């Protein structure tokens, strides 16, 4: 079995390390202060090295380190992943771009044209990370007041329409959220390789929508028994409609030569934890976020209290925004935990580490070889379809 392994690219700026939580020194997430790079302030002026130059370095580093592609996240605080994917395609050779987006904010016919154009230009290197939104302030930033379950219904209809116009035949649709009248793609775009679909969400509505549309059901890391139960539920639903899903897991990693050194990195970051700020960031109606909060104990005497099973730590969201769970340990231990997830049924990973540039090299050089290069999906040279 071949395993797809992607690297997360920090679209909102990047931390210097987990030792300095929420201290962005790459990009402009916290402004351009002393010590910033990409760009830096030199002689009272910006040095001209933009954040996308830094992101290109991360993409090229992770491509050379053995990752199949990179996830480009999308939040109100990030750059636009569609624009970045188009720019970064010229900086890489085989690297796939997993573009995260919410279907509610694009018409599916326009999304089909954008996607097919990117596929044609890159030789088929676009991958979808479909997100339906976690509610709360972040959803209202978009002006989106659609309820939780309806957002998944909208996503499902969006993908139906997008697929409907993809092959170039006139497609007419009058639905609850979208309408088309004999919509088509031009001949040069019709028939491009349809992007693989990574679909996330933990609610019943999400599982139903994923069962219809997902090539990979994507989950944050959870305790392994809970993850197995979640996958079993997705499989059971998919079987009722004649589909066999694959599974992917998004994981933050702190890996060092020894377990002690890895936990020491966590300890340095733990000194800056603001648990109230982390709780405020978790507002919304996301079922997945609520599941995560349920595993964090109310009384914490130290960071090792959050190690729910060997090397599985649920304190990452207290140090930086994002998923709570990740892996902490030696290179060998982290590789072993990933192998156990593969045995559990995981077909793909999205790995991450702060800072993204240096950790891409570290994980690519020290952890991926322990999984066995023959197990990893081999990138193929894209074939461009236009003259």
Tab-separated table of C-alpha atoms in Angstrom:
chain	number	residue	atom	x	y	z
A	1	UNK	CA	0.000	0.000	0.000
A	2	UNK	CA	1.308	3.430	-0.975
A	3	UNK	CA	1.057	6.268	1.561
A	4	UNK	CA	0.608	9.920	0.555
A	5	UNK	CA	2.433	12.310	2.887
A	6	UNK	CA	1.844	16.056	2.691
A	7	UNK	CA	3.412	18.925	4.615
A	8	UNK	CA	1.467	21.864	6.020
A	9	UNK	CA	2.535	25.283	4.767
A	10	UNK	CA	1.995	28.188	7.169
A	11	UNK	CA	-0.153	30.625	5.208
A	12	UNK	CA	-0.593	33.015	8.126
A	13	UNK	CA	3.066	33.568	8.906
A	14	UNK	CA	5.225	31.234	10.959
A	15	UNK	CA	6.571	30.866	14.466
A	16	UNK	CA	10.241	31.061	15.313
A	17	UNK	CA	9.674	27.819	17.259
A	18	UNK	CA	7.317	26.323	19.825
A	19	UNK	CA	9.638	27.806	22.441
A	20	UNK	CA	8.097	31.197	21.668
A	21	UNK	CA	4.345	30.473	21.398
A	22	UNK	CA	2.250	32.792	19.253
A	23	UNK	CA	5.390	34.781	18.411
A	24	UNK	CA	5.368	34.992	14.631
A	25	UNK	CA	8.688	36.121	13.191
A	26	UNK	CA	8.084	35.134	9.544
A	27	UNK	CA	5.535	37.024	7.551
A	28	UNK	CA	3.465	39.871	8.952
A	29	UNK	CA	0.982	38.077	11.227
A	30	UNK	CA	2.158	40.225	14.139
A	31	UNK	CA	3.488	43.125	12.103
A	32	UNK	CA	7.043	43.853	11.057
A	33	UNK	CA	8.986	44.073	14.288
A	34	UNK	CA	12.596	43.579	15.331
A	35	UNK	CA	13.778	40.059	14.616
A	36	UNK	CA	11.284	39.461	11.831
A	37	UNK	CA	12.332	37.800	8.605
A	38	UNK	CA	10.505	37.337	5.304
A	39	UNK	CA	10.567	40.293	5.067
A	40	UNK	CA	12.943	41.878	7.539
A	41	UNK	CA	13.308	45.520	8.441
A	42	UNK	CA	16.811	46.629	7.482
A	43	UNK	CA	17.946	50.217	7.676
A	44	UNK	CA	14.406	51.272	8.527
A	45	UNK	CA	12.849	49.698	5.423
A	46	UNK	CA	11.550	46.282	4.364
A	47	UNK	CA	14.230	44.260	2.602
A	48	UNK	CA	12.089	43.142	-0.357
A	49	UNK	CA	12.097	39.438	0.575
A	50	UNK	CA	8.368	38.806	0.776
A	51	UNK	CA	6.487	36.168	2.699
A	52	UNK	CA	5.646	34.263	-0.478
A	53	UNK	CA	9.387	33.975	-1.103
A	54	UNK	CA	9.634	32.242	2.272
A	55	UNK	CA	6.635	30.020	1.515
A	56	UNK	CA	8.293	29.032	-1.764
A	57	UNK	CA	11.349	27.991	0.234
A	58	UNK	CA	9.138	25.808	2.442
A	59	UNK	CA	7.476	24.212	-0.601
A	60	UNK	CA	10.828	23.488	-2.254
A	61	UNK	CA	12.315	22.183	1.005
A	62	UNK	CA	9.441	19.786	1.631
A	63	UNK	CA	9.436	18.642	-2.008
A	64	UNK	CA	13.150	17.850	-1.830
A	65	UNK	CA	12.704	16.162	1.570
A	66	UNK	CA	10.265	13.624	0.147
A	67	UNK	CA	6.797	15.072	0.746
A	68	UNK	CA	4.231	14.543	-2.004
A	69	UNK	CA	2.751	18.009	-1.631
A	70	UNK	CA	1.645	20.708	0.755
A	71	UNK	CA	-1.575	21.788	2.438
A	72	UNK	CA	-2.379	25.473	1.928
A	73	UNK	CA	-4.800	26.344	4.778
A	74	UNK	CA	-7.490	29.003	4.526
A	75	UNK	CA	-8.653	31.180	7.421
A	76	UNK	CA	-9.563	34.848	7.775
A	77	UNK	CA	-5.959	35.519	8.873
A	78	UNK	CA	-4.233	33.771	5.935
A	79	UNK	CA	-3.172	34.592	2.426
A	80	UNK	CA	-5.420	33.144	-0.291
A	81	UNK	CA	-4.439	29.530	-1.069
A	82	UNK	CA	-5.664	29.607	-4.689
A	83	UNK	CA	-3.404	32.544	-5.487
A	84	UNK	CA	-0.465	31.021	-3.633
A	85	UNK	CA	-0.877	27.646	-5.348
A	86	UNK	CA	-0.697	29.305	-8.759
A	87	UNK	CA	2.446	31.203	-7.771
A	88	UNK	CA	4.162	28.258	-6.075
A	89	UNK	CA	3.551	25.896	-8.984
A	90	UNK	CA	6.351	27.655	-10.875
A	91	UNK	CA	8.711	27.120	-7.936
A	92	UNK	CA	8.270	23.327	-7.786
A	93	UNK	CA	8.299	20.334	-10.114
A	94	UNK	CA	6.060	17.496	-8.914
A	95	UNK	CA	4.692	19.038	-5.720
A	96	UNK	CA	0.917	18.806	-5.269
A	97	UNK	CA	-1.033	21.713	-3.798
A	98	UNK	CA	-3.847	20.840	-1.414
A	99	UNK	CA	-5.968	23.993	-1.528
A	100	UNK	CA	-8.277	24.454	1.450
A	101	UNK	CA	-11.496	26.314	0.712
A	102	UNK	CA	-15.104	26.683	1.790
A	103	UNK	CA	-17.496	25.932	-1.082
A	104	UNK	CA	-20.043	28.477	0.149
A	105	UNK	CA	-17.985	31.416	-1.050
A	106	UNK	CA	-17.477	30.422	-4.689
A	107	UNK	CA	-19.985	29.511	-7.356
A	108	UNK	CA	-19.253	25.895	-8.361
A	109	UNK	CA	-18.976	26.757	-12.070
A	110	UNK	CA	-16.351	29.394	-11.322
A	111	UNK	CA	-14.584	26.930	-9.002
A	112	UNK	CA	-14.581	24.365	-11.827
A	113	UNK	CA	-13.012	26.894	-14.222
A	114	UNK	CA	-10.371	27.916	-11.660
A	115	UNK	CA	-9.582	24.302	-10.830
A	116	UNK	CA	-9.376	23.092	-14.415
A	117	UNK	CA	-7.160	26.055	-15.308
A	118	UNK	CA	-4.792	25.198	-12.466
A	119	UNK	CA	-4.816	21.518	-13.435
A	120	UNK	CA	-4.011	22.366	-17.023
A	121	UNK	CA	-1.219	24.753	-16.068
A	122	UNK	CA	0.426	22.394	-13.559
A	123	UNK	CA	-0.155	19.004	-15.131
A	124	UNK	CA	-2.745	17.950	-12.571
A	125	UNK	CA	-1.182	18.997	-9.260
A	126	UNK	CA	-4.302	20.425	-7.570
A	127	UNK	CA	-5.885	18.619	-4.590
A	128	UNK	CA	-8.996	19.809	-2.727
A	129	UNK	CA	-9.257	20.196	1.054
A	130	UNK	CA	-12.989	20.799	1.383
A	131	UNK	CA	-13.988	22.552	4.610
A	132	UNK	CA	-17.522	23.530	5.480
A	133	UNK	CA	-16.656	25.914	8.302
A	134	UNK	CA	-16.532	25.684	12.081
A	135	UNK	CA	-19.064	28.406	12.835
A	136	UNK	CA	-18.478	31.150	15.376
A	137	UNK	CA	-16.658	34.429	14.666
A	138	UNK	CA	-14.519	32.954	11.888
A	139	UNK	CA	-17.628	31.989	9.905
A	140	UNK	CA	-19.233	35.375	10.455
A	141	UNK	CA	-16.066	36.995	9.067
A	142	UNK	CA	-17.289	35.678	5.704
A	143	UNK	CA	-20.806	36.966	6.370
A	144	UNK	CA	-21.963	33.344	6.502
A	145	UNK	CA	-24.912	32.664	8.830
A	146	UNK	CA	-25.893	29.282	7.371
A	147	UNK	CA	-26.451	26.706	10.119
A	148	UNK	CA	-24.078	23.805	10.779
A	149	UNK	CA	-25.886	20.966	9.001
A	150	UNK	CA	-26.968	23.226	6.143
A	151	UNK	CA	-23.348	24.136	5.475
A	152	UNK	CA	-22.649	20.466	4.735
A	153	UNK	CA	-25.757	20.260	2.530
A	154	UNK	CA	-24.461	23.298	0.642
A	155	UNK	CA	-21.023	21.685	0.285
A	156	UNK	CA	-22.563	18.497	-1.101
A	157	UNK	CA	-24.633	20.403	-3.652
A	158	UNK	CA	-21.587	22.477	-4.613
A	159	UNK	CA	-19.568	19.357	-5.409
A	160	UNK	CA	-22.482	17.861	-7.368
A	161	UNK	CA	-22.597	20.940	-9.606
A	162	UNK	CA	-18.809	21.186	-9.947
A	163	UNK	CA	-18.611	17.575	-11.096
A	164	UNK	CA	-21.608	18.141	-13.347
A	165	UNK	CA	-19.861	20.759	-15.456
A	166	UNK	CA	-16.403	19.165	-15.320
A	167	UNK	CA	-16.536	16.996	-18.450
A	168	UNK	CA	-17.723	19.822	-20.703
A	169	UNK	CA	-21.295	18.686	-21.336
A	170	UNK	CA	-23.998	21.343	-20.783
A	171	UNK	CA	-25.184	21.044	-17.185
A	172	UNK	CA	-28.409	22.508	-15.847
A	173	UNK	CA	-29.213	22.532	-12.165
A	174	UNK	CA	-31.729	24.305	-9.969
A	175	UNK	CA	-31.028	23.529	-6.341
A	176	UNK	CA	-31.373	24.924	-2.873
A	177	UNK	CA	-28.089	26.833	-2.924
A	178	UNK	CA	-26.906	26.947	-6.557
A	179	UNK	CA	-28.324	27.135	-10.051
A	180	UNK	CA	-26.904	26.690	-13.560
A	181	UNK	CA	-28.341	26.836	-17.050
A	182	UNK	CA	-26.455	24.678	-19.585
A	183	UNK	CA	-23.147	25.552	-17.896
A	184	UNK	CA	-20.013	24.186	-19.568
A	185	UNK	CA	-16.255	24.463	-19.430
A	186	UNK	CA	-14.437	25.444	-22.632
A	187	UNK	CA	-12.896	22.558	-24.601
A	188	UNK	CA	-9.358	23.314	-23.430
A	189	UNK	CA	-10.369	22.944	-19.778
A	190	UNK	CA	-12.976	20.194	-19.952
A	191	UNK	CA	-11.753	16.718	-19.086
A	192	UNK	CA	-8.758	17.664	-16.964
A	193	UNK	CA	-7.940	15.294	-14.108
A	194	UNK	CA	-10.491	15.896	-11.360
A	195	UNK	CA	-8.734	16.888	-8.104
A	196	UNK	CA	-8.628	14.379	-5.288
A	197	UNK	CA	-11.026	15.404	-2.525
A	198	UNK	CA	-9.949	15.520	1.127
A	199	UNK	CA	-13.060	16.111	3.203
A	200	UNK	CA	-13.104	16.882	6.929
A	201	UNK	CA	-15.773	17.066	9.625
A	202	UNK	CA	-16.795	14.977	12.633
A	203	UNK	CA	-20.572	15.468	12.761
A	204	UNK	CA	-23.185	13.161	11.294
A	205	UNK	CA	-23.872	15.717	8.553
A	206	UNK	CA	-20.177	15.803	7.693
A	207	UNK	CA	-19.871	12.022	7.561
A	208	UNK	CA	-22.887	11.784	5.251
A	209	UNK	CA	-21.462	14.396	2.885
A	210	UNK	CA	-17.985	12.851	3.017
A	211	UNK	CA	-19.441	9.448	2.206
A	212	UNK	CA	-20.743	10.794	-1.092
A	213	UNK	CA	-17.801	12.925	-2.156
A	214	UNK	CA	-14.541	12.199	-0.332
A	215	UNK	CA	-11.600	10.366	-1.803
A	216	UNK	CA	-9.974	10.776	1.631
A	217	UNK	CA	-11.832	11.364	4.861
A	218	UNK	CA	-9.554	13.778	6.759
A	219	UNK	CA	-9.425	13.969	10.547
A	220	UNK	CA	-7.309	15.694	13.122
A	221	UNK	CA	-5.338	13.268	15.258
A	222	UNK	CA	-7.248	11.823	18.221
A	223	UNK	CA	-6.564	8.995	20.674
A	224	UNK	CA	-6.177	5.948	18.473
A	225	UNK	CA	-9.212	4.066	19.804
A	226	UNK	CA	-11.447	7.089	19.148
A	227	UNK	CA	-9.971	7.548	15.698
A	228	UNK	CA	-10.647	3.883	14.897
A	229	UNK	CA	-14.270	4.290	16.007
A	230	UNK	CA	-14.665	7.406	13.853
A	231	UNK	CA	-13.243	5.600	10.815
A	232	UNK	CA	-15.546	2.639	11.422
A	233	UNK	CA	-18.529	4.981	11.358
A	234	UNK	CA	-17.400	6.543	8.075
A	235	UNK	CA	-16.830	3.098	6.546
A	236	UNK	CA	-20.260	1.890	7.636
A	237	UNK	CA	-22.003	4.855	6.045
A	238	UNK	CA	-19.937	4.668	2.853
A	239	UNK	CA	-20.776	0.990	2.427
A	240	UNK	CA	-24.503	1.827	2.339
A	241	UNK	CA	-23.925	3.903	-0.804
A	242	UNK	CA	-21.406	1.566	-2.414
A	243	UNK	CA	-18.226	3.527	-1.704
A	244	UNK	CA	-14.943	2.569	-0.021
A	245	UNK	CA	-13.302	5.549	1.680
A	246	UNK	CA	-9.643	6.188	2.329
A	247	UNK	CA	-8.471	8.001	5.456
A	248	UNK	CA	-6.060	10.831	6.170
A	249	UNK	CA	-4.873	12.372	9.436
A	250	UNK	CA	-3.461	15.834	10.101
A	251	UNK	CA	-0.661	15.676	12.724
A	252	UNK	CA	1.731	18.141	14.338
A	253	UNK	CA	5.082	16.624	15.237
A	254	UNK	CA	7.902	17.435	17.640
A	255	UNK	CA	10.602	14.836	16.951
A	256	UNK	CA	14.214	14.869	18.105
A	257	UNK	CA	17.077	12.371	18.405
A	258	UNK	CA	15.857	11.415	21.887
A	259	UNK	CA	12.467	11.423	23.575
A	260	UNK	CA	13.869	13.615	26.348
A	261	UNK	CA	14.961	16.279	23.876
A	262	UNK	CA	11.516	16.298	22.231
A	263	UNK	CA	9.705	16.770	25.540
A	264	UNK	CA	12.200	19.488	26.491
A	265	UNK	CA	10.994	21.455	23.439
A	266	UNK	CA	7.417	21.111	24.673
A	267	UNK	CA	8.473	22.181	28.156
A	268	UNK	CA	10.009	25.403	26.866
A	269	UNK	CA	6.799	26.312	25.100
A	270	UNK	CA	4.617	25.300	28.019
A	271	UNK	CA	5.991	28.177	30.097
A	272	UNK	CA	4.010	30.611	27.904
A	273	UNK	CA	0.643	28.796	27.826
A	274	UNK	CA	-2.470	30.960	28.072
A	275	UNK	CA	-5.306	28.484	28.487
A	276	UNK	CA	-8.012	31.175	28.546
A	277	UNK	CA	-6.877	32.415	25.138
A	278	UNK	CA	-6.989	28.876	23.769
A	279	UNK	CA	-10.546	28.401	25.040
A	280	UNK	CA	-11.669	31.664	23.448
A	281	UNK	CA	-10.192	30.543	20.122
A	282	UNK	CA	-12.294	27.355	20.243
A	283	UNK	CA	-15.673	29.107	19.979
A	284	UNK	CA	-18.002	27.895	17.243
A	285	UNK	CA	-20.242	24.941	16.447
A	286	UNK	CA	-17.527	22.571	15.205
A	287	UNK	CA	-18.171	19.043	16.466
A	288	UNK	CA	-14.500	18.174	15.983
A	289	UNK	CA	-13.369	21.091	18.169
A	290	UNK	CA	-15.844	20.068	20.859
A	291	UNK	CA	-14.463	16.512	20.782
A	292	UNK	CA	-10.954	17.836	21.303
A	293	UNK	CA	-11.945	19.986	24.286
A	294	UNK	CA	-13.469	16.931	25.903
A	295	UNK	CA	-10.045	15.254	26.100
A	296	UNK	CA	-8.270	18.174	27.784
A	297	UNK	CA	-8.412	17.782	31.588
A	298	UNK	CA	-9.741	20.691	33.651
A	299	UNK	CA	-6.878	20.384	36.135
A	300	UNK	CA	-3.391	20.306	34.642
A	301	UNK	CA	-0.325	20.146	36.852
A	302	UNK	CA	2.168	19.882	33.991
A	303	UNK	CA	2.422	19.287	30.285
A	304	UNK	CA	2.872	15.521	30.638
A	305	UNK	CA	-0.681	15.361	32.062
A	306	UNK	CA	-1.797	15.850	28.439
A	307	UNK	CA	-0.016	12.751	27.106
A	308	UNK	CA	-3.083	10.563	26.516
A	309	UNK	CA	-1.106	7.569	25.257
A	310	UNK	CA	2.585	7.071	24.518
A	311	UNK	CA	3.893	10.022	22.469
A	312	UNK	CA	0.348	11.332	21.766
A	313	UNK	CA	0.016	14.802	23.311
A	314	UNK	CA	-3.140	16.944	23.308
A	315	UNK	CA	-1.619	20.278	24.327
A	316	UNK	CA	-0.568	21.742	20.979
A	317	UNK	CA	-3.572	24.079	20.788
A	318	UNK	CA	-2.498	25.621	24.093
A	319	UNK	CA	0.830	26.638	22.539
A	320	UNK	CA	-0.300	27.645	19.044
A	321	UNK	CA	-3.568	27.763	17.152
A	322	UNK	CA	-4.861	24.639	15.452
A	323	UNK	CA	-5.423	20.985	16.365
A	324	UNK	CA	-4.815	19.872	19.941
A	325	UNK	CA	-3.254	16.472	19.255
A	326	UNK	CA	0.176	15.692	17.869
A	327	UNK	CA	3.138	13.360	18.310
A	328	UNK	CA	6.103	14.025	20.599
A	329	UNK	CA	9.107	11.733	20.826
A	330	UNK	CA	12.275	10.443	19.257
A	331	UNK	CA	12.451	9.949	15.510
A	332	UNK	CA	11.992	6.197	16.006
A	333	UNK	CA	8.997	6.642	18.318
A	334	UNK	CA	7.235	9.065	15.988
A	335	UNK	CA	7.783	6.736	13.024
A	336	UNK	CA	6.395	3.853	15.090
A	337	UNK	CA	3.261	5.842	15.990
A	338	UNK	CA	2.761	6.689	12.299
A	339	UNK	CA	3.173	3.015	11.408
A	340	UNK	CA	0.497	2.155	13.970
A	341	UNK	CA	-1.846	4.642	12.321
A	342	UNK	CA	-1.161	3.052	8.944
A	343	UNK	CA	-2.058	-0.310	10.484
A	344	UNK	CA	-5.252	1.313	11.783
A	345	UNK	CA	-6.200	2.178	8.198
A	346	UNK	CA	-4.662	5.583	7.470
A	347	UNK	CA	-3.759	6.070	3.800
A	348	UNK	CA	-2.389	9.632	3.917
A	349	UNK	CA	-0.908	12.137	6.349
A	350	UNK	CA	-0.645	15.897	6.538
A	351	UNK	CA	2.301	16.534	8.846
A	352	UNK	CA	3.393	19.833	10.338
A	353	UNK	CA	6.000	21.364	12.601
A	354	UNK	CA	7.125	24.837	13.677
A	355	UNK	CA	8.990	26.453	12.068
A	356	UNK	CA	7.750	24.892	8.854
A	357	UNK	CA	10.944	25.329	6.847
A	358	UNK	CA	13.421	23.735	9.241
A	359	UNK	CA	11.014	21.041	10.429
A	360	UNK	CA	10.235	19.993	6.832
A	361	UNK	CA	13.888	19.059	6.439
A	362	UNK	CA	14.046	17.435	9.888
A	363	UNK	CA	10.971	15.229	9.427
A	364	UNK	CA	11.866	14.462	5.816
A	365	UNK	CA	15.418	13.455	6.668
A	366	UNK	CA	14.892	11.725	10.016
A	367	UNK	CA	11.337	10.319	10.188
A	368	UNK	CA	10.150	9.539	6.654
A	369	UNK	CA	13.064	7.152	5.925
A	370	UNK	CA	12.063	5.109	8.980
A	371	UNK	CA	8.673	4.490	7.356
A	372	UNK	CA	10.463	3.097	4.315
A	373	UNK	CA	10.715	5.100	1.130
A	374	UNK	CA	9.112	2.270	-0.820
A	375	UNK	CA	5.902	2.793	1.163
A	376	UNK	CA	5.600	6.451	0.176
A	377	UNK	CA	3.794	7.504	-2.987
A	378	UNK	CA	6.368	8.358	-5.643
A	379	UNK	CA	5.803	11.775	-7.246
A	380	UNK	CA	5.307	11.644	-11.011
A	381	UNK	CA	6.382	14.293	-13.468
A	382	UNK	CA	3.304	16.274	-14.522
A	383	UNK	CA	2.220	16.154	-18.152
A	384	UNK	CA	1.053	19.553	-19.382
A	385	UNK	CA	-1.873	19.375	-21.777
A	386	UNK	CA	-1.529	22.639	-23.672
A	387	UNK	CA	1.087	23.760	-26.141
